[in-house]
PDB file of C-alpha atoms in Angstrom:
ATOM      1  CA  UNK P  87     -13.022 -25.342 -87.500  1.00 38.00           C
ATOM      2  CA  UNK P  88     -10.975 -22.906 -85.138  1.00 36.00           C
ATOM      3  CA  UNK P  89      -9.570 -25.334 -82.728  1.00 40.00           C
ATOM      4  CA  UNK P  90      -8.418 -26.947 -86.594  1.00 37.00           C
ATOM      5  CA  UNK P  91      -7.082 -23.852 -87.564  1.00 38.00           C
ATOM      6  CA  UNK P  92      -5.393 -23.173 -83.793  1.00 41.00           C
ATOM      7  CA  UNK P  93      -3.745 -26.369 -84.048  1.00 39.00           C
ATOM      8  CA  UNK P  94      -1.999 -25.664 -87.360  1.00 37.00           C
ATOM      9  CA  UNK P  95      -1.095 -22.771 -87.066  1.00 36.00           C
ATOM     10  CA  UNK P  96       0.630 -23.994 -83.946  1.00 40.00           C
ATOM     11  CA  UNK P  97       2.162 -26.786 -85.697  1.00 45.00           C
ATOM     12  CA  UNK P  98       6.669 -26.966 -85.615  1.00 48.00           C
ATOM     13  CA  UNK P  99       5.599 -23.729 -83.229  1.00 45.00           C
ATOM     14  CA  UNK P 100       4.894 -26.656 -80.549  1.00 43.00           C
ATOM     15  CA  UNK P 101       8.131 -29.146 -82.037  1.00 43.00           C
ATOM     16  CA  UNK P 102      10.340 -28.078 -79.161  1.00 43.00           C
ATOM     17  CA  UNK P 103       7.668 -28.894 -76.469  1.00 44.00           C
ATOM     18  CA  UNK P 104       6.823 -32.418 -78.058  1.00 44.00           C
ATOM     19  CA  UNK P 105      11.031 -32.759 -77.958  1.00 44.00           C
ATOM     20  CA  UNK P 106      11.818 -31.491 -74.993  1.00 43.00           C
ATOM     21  CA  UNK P 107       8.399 -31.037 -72.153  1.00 42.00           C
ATOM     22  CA  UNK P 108       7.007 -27.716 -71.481  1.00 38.00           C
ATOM     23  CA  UNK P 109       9.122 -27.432 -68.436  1.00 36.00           C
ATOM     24  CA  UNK P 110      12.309 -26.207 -70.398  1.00 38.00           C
ATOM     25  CA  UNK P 111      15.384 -26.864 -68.480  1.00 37.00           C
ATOM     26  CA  UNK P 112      14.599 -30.822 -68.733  1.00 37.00           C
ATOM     27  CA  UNK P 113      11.481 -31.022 -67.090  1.00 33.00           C
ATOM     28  CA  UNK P 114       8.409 -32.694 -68.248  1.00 34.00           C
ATOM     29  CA  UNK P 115       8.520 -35.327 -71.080  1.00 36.00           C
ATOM     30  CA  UNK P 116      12.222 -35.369 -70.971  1.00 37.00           C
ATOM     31  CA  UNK P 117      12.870 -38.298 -68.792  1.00 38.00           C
ATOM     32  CA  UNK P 118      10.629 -39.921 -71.762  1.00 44.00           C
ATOM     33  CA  UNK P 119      12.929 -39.442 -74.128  1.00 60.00           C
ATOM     34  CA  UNK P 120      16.207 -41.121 -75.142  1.00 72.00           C
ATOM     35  CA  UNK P 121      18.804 -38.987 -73.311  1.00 83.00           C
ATOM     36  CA  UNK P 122      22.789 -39.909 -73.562  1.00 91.00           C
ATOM     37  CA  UNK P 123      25.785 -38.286 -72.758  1.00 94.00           C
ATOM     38  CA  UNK P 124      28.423 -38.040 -75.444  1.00 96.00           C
ATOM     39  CA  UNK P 125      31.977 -36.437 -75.563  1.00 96.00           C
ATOM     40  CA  UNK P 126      31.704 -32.894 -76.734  1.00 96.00           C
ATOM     41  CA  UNK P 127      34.332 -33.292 -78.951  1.00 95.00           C
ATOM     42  CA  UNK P 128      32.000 -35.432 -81.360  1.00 96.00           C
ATOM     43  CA  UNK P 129      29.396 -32.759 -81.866  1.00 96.00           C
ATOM     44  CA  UNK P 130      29.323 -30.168 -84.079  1.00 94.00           C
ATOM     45  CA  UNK P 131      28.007 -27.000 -85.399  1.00 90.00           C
ATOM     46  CA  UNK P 132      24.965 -27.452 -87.220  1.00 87.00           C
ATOM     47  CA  UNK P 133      24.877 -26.250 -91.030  1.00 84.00           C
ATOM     48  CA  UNK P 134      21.163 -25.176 -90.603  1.00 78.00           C
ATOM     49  CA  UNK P 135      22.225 -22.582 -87.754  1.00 77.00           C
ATOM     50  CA  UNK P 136      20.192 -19.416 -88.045  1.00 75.00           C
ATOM     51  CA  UNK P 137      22.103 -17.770 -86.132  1.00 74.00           C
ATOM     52  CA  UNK P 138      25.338 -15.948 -86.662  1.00 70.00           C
ATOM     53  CA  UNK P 139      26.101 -13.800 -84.154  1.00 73.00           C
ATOM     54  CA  UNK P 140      26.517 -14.727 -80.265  1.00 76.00           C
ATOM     55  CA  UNK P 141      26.152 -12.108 -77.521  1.00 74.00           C
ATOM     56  CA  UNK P 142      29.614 -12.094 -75.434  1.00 82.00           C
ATOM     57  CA  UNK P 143      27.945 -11.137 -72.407  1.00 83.00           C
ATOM     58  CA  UNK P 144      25.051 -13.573 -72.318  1.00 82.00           C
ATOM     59  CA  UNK P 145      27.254 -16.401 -72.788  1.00 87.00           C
ATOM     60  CA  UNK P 146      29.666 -15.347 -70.339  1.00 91.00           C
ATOM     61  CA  UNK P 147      27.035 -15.728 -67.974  1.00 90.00           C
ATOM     62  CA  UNK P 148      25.875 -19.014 -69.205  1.00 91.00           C
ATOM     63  CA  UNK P 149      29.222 -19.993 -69.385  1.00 94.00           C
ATOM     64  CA  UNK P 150      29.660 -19.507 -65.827  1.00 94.00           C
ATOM     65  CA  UNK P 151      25.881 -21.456 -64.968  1.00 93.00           C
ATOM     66  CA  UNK P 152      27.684 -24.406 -66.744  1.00 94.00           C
ATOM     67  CA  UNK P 153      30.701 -24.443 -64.559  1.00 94.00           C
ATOM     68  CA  UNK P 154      28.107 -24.114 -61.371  1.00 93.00           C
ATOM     69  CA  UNK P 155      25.561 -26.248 -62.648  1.00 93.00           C
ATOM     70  CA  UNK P 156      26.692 -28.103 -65.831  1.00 93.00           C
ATOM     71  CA  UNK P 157      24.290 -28.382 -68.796  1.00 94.00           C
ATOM     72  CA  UNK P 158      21.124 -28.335 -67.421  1.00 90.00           C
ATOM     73  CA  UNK P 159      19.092 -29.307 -70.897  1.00 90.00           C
ATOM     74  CA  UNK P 160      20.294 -31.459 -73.306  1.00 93.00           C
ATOM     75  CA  UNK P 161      21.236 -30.893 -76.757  1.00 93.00           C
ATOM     76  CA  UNK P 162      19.165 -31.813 -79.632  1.00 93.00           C
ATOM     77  CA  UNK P 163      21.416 -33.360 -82.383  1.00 94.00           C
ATOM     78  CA  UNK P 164      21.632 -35.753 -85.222  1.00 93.00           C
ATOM     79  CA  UNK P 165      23.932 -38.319 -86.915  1.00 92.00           C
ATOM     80  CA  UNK P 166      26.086 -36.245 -88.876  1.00 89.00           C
ATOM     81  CA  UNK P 167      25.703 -36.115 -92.474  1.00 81.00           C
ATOM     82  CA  UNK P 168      29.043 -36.062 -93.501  1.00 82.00           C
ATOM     83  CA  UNK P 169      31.132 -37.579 -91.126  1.00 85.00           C
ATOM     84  CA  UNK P 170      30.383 -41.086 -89.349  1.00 87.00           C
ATOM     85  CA  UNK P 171      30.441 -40.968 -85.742  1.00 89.00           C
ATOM     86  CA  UNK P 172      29.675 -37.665 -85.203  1.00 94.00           C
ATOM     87  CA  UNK P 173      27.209 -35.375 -84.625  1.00 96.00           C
ATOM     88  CA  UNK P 174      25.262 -32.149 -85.886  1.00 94.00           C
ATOM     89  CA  UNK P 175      23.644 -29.848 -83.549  1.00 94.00           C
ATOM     90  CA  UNK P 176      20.492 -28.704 -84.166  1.00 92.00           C
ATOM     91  CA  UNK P 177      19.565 -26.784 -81.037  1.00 89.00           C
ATOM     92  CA  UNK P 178      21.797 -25.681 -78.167  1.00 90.00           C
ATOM     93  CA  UNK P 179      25.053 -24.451 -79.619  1.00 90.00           C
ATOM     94  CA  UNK P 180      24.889 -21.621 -77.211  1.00 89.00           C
ATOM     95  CA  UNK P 181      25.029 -24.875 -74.310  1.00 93.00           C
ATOM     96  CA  UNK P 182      27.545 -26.554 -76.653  1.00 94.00           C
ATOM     97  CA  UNK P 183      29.856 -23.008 -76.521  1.00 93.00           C
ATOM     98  CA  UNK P 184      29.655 -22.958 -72.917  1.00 94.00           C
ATOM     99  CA  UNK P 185      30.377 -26.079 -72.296  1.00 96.00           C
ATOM    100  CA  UNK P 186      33.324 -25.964 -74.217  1.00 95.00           C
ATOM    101  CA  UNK P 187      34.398 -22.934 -72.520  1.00 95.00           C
ATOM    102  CA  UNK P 188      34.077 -24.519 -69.112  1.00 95.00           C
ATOM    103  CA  UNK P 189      36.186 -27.262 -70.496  1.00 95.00           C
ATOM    104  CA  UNK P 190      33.505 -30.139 -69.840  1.00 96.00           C
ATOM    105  CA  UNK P 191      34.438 -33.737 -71.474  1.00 95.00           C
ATOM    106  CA  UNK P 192      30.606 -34.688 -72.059  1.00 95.00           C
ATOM    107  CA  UNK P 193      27.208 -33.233 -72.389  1.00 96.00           C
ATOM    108  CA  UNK P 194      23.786 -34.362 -72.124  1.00 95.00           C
ATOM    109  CA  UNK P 195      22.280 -34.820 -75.558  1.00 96.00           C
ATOM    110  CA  UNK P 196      19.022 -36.235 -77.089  1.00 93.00           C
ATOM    111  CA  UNK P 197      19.785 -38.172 -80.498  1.00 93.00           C
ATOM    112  CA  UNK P 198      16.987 -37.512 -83.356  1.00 91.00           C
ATOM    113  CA  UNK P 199      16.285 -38.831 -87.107  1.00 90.00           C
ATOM    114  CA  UNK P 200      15.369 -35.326 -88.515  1.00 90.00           C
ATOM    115  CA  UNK P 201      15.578 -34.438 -92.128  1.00 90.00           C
ATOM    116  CA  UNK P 202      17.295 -31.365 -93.628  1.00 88.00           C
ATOM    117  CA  UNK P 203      13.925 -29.237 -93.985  1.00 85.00           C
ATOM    118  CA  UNK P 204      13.072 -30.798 -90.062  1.00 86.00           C
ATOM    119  CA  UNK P 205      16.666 -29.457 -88.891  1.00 87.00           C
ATOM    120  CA  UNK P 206      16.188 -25.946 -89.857  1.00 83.00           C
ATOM    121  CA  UNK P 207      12.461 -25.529 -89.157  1.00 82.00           C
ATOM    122  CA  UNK P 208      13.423 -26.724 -85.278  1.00 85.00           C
ATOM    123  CA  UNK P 209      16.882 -25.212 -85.209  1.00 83.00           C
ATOM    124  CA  UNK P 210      15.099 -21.719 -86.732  1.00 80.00           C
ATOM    125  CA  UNK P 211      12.109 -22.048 -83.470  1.00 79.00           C
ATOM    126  CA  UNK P 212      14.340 -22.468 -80.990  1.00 78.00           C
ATOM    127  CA  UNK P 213      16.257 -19.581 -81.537  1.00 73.00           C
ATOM    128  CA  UNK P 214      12.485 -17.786 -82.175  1.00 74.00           C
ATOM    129  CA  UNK P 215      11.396 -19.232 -79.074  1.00 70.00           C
ATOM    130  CA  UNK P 216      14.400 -18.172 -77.000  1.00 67.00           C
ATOM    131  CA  UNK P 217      13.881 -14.627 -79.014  1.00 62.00           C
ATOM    132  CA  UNK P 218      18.138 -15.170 -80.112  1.00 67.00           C
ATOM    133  CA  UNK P 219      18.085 -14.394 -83.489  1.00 75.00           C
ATOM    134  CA  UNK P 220      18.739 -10.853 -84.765  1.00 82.00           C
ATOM    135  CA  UNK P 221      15.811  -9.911 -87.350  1.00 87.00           C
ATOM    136  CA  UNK P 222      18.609 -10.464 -90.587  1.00 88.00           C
ATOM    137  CA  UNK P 223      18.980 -13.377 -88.663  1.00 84.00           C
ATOM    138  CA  UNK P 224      15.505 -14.287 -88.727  1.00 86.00           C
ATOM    139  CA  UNK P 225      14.913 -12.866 -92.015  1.00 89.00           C
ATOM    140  CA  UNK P 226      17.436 -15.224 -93.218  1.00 86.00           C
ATOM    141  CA  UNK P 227      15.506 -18.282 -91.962  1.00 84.00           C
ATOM    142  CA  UNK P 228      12.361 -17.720 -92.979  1.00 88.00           C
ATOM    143  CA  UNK P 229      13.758 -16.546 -97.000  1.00 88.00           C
ATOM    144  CA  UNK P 230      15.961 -20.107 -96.856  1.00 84.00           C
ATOM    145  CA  UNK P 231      12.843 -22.053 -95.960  1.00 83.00           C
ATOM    146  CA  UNK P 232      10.761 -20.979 -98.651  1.00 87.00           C
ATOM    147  CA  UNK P 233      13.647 -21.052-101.003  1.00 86.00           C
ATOM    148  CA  UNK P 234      15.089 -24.517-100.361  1.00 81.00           C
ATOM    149  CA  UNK P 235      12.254 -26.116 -99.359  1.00 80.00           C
ATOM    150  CA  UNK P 236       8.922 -24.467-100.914  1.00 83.00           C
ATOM    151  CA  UNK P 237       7.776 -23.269 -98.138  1.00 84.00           C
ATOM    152  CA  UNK P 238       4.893 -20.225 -99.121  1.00 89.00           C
ATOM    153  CA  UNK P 239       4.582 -17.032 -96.287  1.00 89.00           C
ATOM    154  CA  UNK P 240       1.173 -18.408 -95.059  1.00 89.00           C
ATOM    155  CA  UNK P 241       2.149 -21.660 -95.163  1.00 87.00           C
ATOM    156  CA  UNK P 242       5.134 -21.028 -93.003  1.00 85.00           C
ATOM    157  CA  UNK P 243       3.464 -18.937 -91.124  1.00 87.00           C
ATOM    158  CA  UNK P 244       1.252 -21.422 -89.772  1.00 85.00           C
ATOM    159  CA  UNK P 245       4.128 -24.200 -88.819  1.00 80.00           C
ATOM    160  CA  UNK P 246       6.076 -20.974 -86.875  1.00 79.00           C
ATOM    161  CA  UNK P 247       3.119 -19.511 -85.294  1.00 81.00           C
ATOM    162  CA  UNK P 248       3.697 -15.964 -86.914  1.00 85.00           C
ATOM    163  CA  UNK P 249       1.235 -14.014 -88.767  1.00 90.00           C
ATOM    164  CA  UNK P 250       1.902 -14.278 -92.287  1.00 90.00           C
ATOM    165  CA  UNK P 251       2.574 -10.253 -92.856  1.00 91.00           C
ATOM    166  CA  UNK P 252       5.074 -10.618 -89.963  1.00 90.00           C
ATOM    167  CA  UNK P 253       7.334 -13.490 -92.262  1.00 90.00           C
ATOM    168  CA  UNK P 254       6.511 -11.190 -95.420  1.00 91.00           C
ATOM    169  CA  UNK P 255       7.868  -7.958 -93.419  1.00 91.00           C
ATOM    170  CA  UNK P 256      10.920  -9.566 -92.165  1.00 91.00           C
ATOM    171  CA  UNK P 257      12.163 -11.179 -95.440  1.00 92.00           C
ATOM    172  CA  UNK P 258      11.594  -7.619 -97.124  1.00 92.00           C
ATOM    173  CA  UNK P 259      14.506  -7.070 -94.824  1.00 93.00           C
ATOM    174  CA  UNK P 260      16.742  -8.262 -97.427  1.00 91.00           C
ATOM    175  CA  UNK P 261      16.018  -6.324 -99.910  1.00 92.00           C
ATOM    176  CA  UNK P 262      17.403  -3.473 -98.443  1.00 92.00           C
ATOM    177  CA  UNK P 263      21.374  -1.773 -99.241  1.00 92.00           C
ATOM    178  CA  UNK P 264      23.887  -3.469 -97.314  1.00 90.00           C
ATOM    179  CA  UNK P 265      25.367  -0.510 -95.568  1.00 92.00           C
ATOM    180  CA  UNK P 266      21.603   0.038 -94.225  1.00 92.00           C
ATOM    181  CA  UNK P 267      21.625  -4.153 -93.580  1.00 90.00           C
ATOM    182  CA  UNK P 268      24.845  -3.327 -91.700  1.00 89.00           C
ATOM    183  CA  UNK P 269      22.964  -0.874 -89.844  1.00 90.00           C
ATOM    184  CA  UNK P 270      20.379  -2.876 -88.686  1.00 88.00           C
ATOM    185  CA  UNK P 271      22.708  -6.040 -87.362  1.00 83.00           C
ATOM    186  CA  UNK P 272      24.682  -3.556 -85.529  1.00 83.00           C
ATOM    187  CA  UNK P 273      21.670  -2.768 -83.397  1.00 85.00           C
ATOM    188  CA  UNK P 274      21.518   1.273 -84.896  1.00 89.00           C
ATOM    189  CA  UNK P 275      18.309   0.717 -86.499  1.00 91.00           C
ATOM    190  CA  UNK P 276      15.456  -1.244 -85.473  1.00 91.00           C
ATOM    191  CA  UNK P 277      13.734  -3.802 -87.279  1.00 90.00           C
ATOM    192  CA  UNK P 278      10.803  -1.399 -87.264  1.00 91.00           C
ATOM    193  CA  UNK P 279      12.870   1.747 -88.445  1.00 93.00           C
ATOM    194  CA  UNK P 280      14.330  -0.725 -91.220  1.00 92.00           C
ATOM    195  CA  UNK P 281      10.571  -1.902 -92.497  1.00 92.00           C
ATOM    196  CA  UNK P 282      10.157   1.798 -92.976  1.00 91.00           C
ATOM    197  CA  UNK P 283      13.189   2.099 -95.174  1.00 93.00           C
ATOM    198  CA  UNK P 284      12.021  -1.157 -97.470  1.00 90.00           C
ATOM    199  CA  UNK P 285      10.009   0.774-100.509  1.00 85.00           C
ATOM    200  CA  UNK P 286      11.401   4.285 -99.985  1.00 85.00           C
ATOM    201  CA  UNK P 287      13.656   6.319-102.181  1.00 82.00           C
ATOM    202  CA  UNK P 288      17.165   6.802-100.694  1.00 86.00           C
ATOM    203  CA  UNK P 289      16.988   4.329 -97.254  1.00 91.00           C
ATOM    204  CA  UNK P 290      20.868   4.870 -96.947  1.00 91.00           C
ATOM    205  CA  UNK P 291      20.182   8.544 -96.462  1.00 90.00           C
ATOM    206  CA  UNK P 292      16.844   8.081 -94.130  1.00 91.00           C
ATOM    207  CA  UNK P 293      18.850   5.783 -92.528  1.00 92.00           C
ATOM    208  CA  UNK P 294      21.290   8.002 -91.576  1.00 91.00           C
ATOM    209  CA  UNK P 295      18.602  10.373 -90.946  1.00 90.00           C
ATOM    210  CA  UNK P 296      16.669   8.529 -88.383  1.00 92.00           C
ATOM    211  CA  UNK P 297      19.426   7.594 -86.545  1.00 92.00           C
ATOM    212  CA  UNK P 298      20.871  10.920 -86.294  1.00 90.00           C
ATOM    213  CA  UNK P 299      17.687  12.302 -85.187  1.00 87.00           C
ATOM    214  CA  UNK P 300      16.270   9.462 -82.951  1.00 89.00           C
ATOM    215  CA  UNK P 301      13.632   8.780 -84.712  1.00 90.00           C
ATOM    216  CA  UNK P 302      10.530   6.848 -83.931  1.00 90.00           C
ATOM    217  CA  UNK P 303       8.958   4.409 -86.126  1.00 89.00           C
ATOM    218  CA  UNK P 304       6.122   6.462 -86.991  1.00 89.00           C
ATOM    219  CA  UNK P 305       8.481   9.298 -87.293  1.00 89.00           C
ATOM    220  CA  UNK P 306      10.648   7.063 -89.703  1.00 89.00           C
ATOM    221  CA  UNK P 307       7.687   5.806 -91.072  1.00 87.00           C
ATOM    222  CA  UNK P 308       6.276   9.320 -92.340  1.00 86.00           C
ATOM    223  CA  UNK P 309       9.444  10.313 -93.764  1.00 83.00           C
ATOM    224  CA  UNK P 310      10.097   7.547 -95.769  1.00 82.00           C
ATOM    225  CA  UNK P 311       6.873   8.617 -97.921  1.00 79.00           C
ATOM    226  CA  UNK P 312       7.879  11.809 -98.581  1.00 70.00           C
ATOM    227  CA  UNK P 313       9.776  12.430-102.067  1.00 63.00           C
ATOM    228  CA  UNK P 314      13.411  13.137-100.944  1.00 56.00           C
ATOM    229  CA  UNK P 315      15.381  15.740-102.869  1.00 52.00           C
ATOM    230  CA  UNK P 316      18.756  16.531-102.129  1.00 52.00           C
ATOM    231  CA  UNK P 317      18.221  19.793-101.299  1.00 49.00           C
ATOM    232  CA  UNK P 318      15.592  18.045 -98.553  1.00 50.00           C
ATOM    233  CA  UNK P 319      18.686  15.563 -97.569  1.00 51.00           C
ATOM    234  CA  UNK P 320      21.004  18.134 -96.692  1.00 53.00           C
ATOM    235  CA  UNK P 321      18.429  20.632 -94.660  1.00 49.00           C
ATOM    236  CA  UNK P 322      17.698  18.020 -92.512  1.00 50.00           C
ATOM    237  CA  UNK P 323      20.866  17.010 -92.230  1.00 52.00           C
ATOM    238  CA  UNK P 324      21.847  21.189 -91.261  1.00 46.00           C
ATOM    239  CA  UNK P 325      18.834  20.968 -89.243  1.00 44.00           C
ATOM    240  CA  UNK P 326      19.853  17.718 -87.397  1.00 45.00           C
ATOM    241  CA  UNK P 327      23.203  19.376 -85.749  1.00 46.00           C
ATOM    242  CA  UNK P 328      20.648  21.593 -83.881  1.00 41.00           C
ATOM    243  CA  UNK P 329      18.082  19.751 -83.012  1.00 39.00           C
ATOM    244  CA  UNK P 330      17.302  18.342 -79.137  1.00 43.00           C
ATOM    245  CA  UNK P 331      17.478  14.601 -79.606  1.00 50.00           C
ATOM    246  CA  UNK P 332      14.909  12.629 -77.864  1.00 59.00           C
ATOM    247  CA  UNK P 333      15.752  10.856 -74.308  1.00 71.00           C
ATOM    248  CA  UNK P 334      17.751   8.098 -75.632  1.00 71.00           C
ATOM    249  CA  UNK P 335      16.152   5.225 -73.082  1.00 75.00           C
ATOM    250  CA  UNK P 336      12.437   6.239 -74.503  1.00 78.00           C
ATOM    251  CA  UNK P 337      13.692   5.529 -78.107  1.00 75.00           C
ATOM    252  CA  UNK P 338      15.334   2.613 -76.374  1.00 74.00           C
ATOM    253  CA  UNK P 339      12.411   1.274 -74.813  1.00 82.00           C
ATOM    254  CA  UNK P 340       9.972   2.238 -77.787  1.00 81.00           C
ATOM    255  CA  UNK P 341      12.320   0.447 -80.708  1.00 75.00           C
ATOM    256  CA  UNK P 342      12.215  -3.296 -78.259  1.00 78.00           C
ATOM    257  CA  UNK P 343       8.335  -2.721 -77.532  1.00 80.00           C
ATOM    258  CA  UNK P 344       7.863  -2.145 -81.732  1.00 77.00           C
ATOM    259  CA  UNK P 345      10.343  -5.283 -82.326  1.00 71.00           C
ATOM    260  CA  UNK P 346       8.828  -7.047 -79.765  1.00 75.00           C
ATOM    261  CA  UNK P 347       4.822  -6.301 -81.375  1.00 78.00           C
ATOM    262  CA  UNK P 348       6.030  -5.752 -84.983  1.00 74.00           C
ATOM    263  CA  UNK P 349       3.599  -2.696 -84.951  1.00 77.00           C
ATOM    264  CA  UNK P 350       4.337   0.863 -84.682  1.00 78.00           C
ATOM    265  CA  UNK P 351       4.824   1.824 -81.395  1.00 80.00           C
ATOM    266  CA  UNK P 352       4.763   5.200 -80.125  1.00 81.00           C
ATOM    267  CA  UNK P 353       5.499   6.668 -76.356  1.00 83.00           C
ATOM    268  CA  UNK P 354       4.861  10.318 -75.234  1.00 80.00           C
ATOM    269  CA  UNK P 355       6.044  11.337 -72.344  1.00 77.00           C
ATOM    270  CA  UNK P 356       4.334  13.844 -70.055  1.00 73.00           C
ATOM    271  CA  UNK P 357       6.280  14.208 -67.116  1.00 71.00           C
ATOM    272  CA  UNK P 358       5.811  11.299 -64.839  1.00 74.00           C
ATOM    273  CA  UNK P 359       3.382   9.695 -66.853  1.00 79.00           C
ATOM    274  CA  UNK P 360       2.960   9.295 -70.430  1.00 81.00           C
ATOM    275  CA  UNK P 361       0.841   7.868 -73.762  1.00 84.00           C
ATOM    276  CA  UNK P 362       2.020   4.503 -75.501  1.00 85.00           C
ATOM    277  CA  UNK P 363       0.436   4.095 -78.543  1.00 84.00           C
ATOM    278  CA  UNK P 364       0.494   0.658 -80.621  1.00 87.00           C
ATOM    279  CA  UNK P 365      -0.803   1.344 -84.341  1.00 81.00           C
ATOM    280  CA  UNK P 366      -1.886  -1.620 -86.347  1.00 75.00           C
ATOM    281  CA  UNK P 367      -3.070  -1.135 -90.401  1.00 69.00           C
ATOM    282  CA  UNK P 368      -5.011  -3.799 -90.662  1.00 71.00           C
ATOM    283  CA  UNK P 369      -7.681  -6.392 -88.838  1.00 75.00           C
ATOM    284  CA  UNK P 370      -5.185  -9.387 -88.522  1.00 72.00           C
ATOM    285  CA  UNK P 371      -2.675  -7.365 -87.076  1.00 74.00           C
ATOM    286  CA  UNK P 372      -4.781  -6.792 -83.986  1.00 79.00           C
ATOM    287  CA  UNK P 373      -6.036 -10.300 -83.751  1.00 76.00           C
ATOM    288  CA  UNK P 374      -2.604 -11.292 -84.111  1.00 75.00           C
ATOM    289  CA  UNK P 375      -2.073  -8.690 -80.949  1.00 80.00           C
ATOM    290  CA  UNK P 376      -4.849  -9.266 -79.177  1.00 82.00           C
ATOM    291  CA  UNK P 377      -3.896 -13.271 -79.134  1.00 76.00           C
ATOM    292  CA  UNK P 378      -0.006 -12.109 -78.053  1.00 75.00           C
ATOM    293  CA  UNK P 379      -1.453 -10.457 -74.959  1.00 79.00           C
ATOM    294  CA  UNK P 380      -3.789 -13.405 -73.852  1.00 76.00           C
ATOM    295  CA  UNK P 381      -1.077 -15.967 -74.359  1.00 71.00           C
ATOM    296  CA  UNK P 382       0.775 -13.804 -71.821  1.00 60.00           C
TER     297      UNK P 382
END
């Protein structure tokens, strides 16, 4: 019954692996499958692309790989929908970028009969697998999913190989303010701050609030239950212009360890050493733990 269980809740969580071999830049079963080269020109964008926002940086230096190297793994597309004779992507737009950028005629692609709902569940892992997507991004994905294509949380959860309170948490995302959505995209607040905010009274304010005063999660996390007056607003906000902030790279580093776990995460530093603390609420959020850190 578990290795049943195991293997569903694996499920479009393996798709890329089946595509592609576990050996990732074209290794494994890739030689298996039907790989062609097309002009670059006849691909494009696919409508089903999570993501929406590209780091500069990163593909600068893939950009420069491609001219080196060319592009190592090819693209997973399909027969366009709307136009004959050419081609929707639906994953490697990042390669597609780049190899545009280094002004390369053709590129390596593998051809696919997917579906709509198949397009986005693939397109939405690889960018989960490749940890691309921002968590609106994400967020996004997971809401369009069940909404287009009756997907439930626990059901989806399975096929992505999340825990279903992680897809509930993230599409709560959305329901927050936009200037606090804003926030969030712009890499101010975490997705673990921005949980926080969700059910609380005034999350434009907190936000403000926990950025201004570096919060932690848990920090966050406590204030958010308190009733908020406005008296409350502005003292802390008084207060805030002289307090000591906390070392900016511990905040850093404990915001991408939360992210990363989805669980409070808390680090207190005591000189050289230090105390990080990972806080779970419930049973299945250790398991779900617990299987992160044997999988490696």
């Amino acid at each position: 019954m578990i290795a049943a269980e195991d293997k569903e809740r694996r499920g479009l969580g393996r798709g890329l692996s089946a595509l592609f071999g576990e050996g990732g830049q074209g290794a494994g079963q890739l030689g298996a499958q039907v790989t062609t080269t097309l002009p670059i020109d006849l691909l494009k964008p696919g409508k089903f692309q999570p993501r929406r926002h590209f780091d500069e940086a990163a593909l600068e230096t893939l950009i420069a790989s491609v001219k080196e190297k060319g592009v190592l793994e090819p693209i997973l597309v399909r027969d366009s929908t709307s136009i004959r004779g050419e081609f929707e992507i639906i994953a490697g737009e990042r390669r597609w970028r780049a190899a545009q950028a280094a002004q390369l005629h053709d590129v390596p692609v593998v051809v696919k009969e997917l579906n709509d709902q198949e397009a986005l569940e693939i397109a939405l892992v690889e960018n989960l697998h490749r940890e691309d997507l921002s968590p609106l991004e994400e967020a996004e994905a997971y809401n369009r999913l069940m909404r287009d294509f009756g997907h439930t949380q626990d059901g989806l959860a399975k096929s992505i190989g999340k825990s279903r309170s992680h897809v509930a948490n993230m599409v709560r995302l959305l329901t927050l303010p936009q200037s606090v959505r804003m926030l969030l995209l712009e890499g101010k607040l975490s997705a673990g701050h921005a949980r926080t905010l969700v059910s609380a009274e005034n999350p434009e304010k907190l936000a403000e609030l926990i950025i201004s005063k570096g919060m932690s999660v848990r920090e966050a996390e406590k204030l958010s239950k308190k009733p908020i007056t406005k008296e409350k607003l502005k003292d802390d906000q008084i207060a805030t212009e002289n307090a000591t902030a906390r070392d900016p790279n511990t905040v850093d580093l404990e915001n991408r360890v939360s992210d990363t776990l989805g669980l409070k995460v808390v680090i207190d530093e005591k000189g050289e050493a230090g105390v990080l603390s990972i806080h779970y609420q419930r049973l299945e959020q250790l398991d779900d733990l617990i299987q992160l850190l044997d999988r490696g």
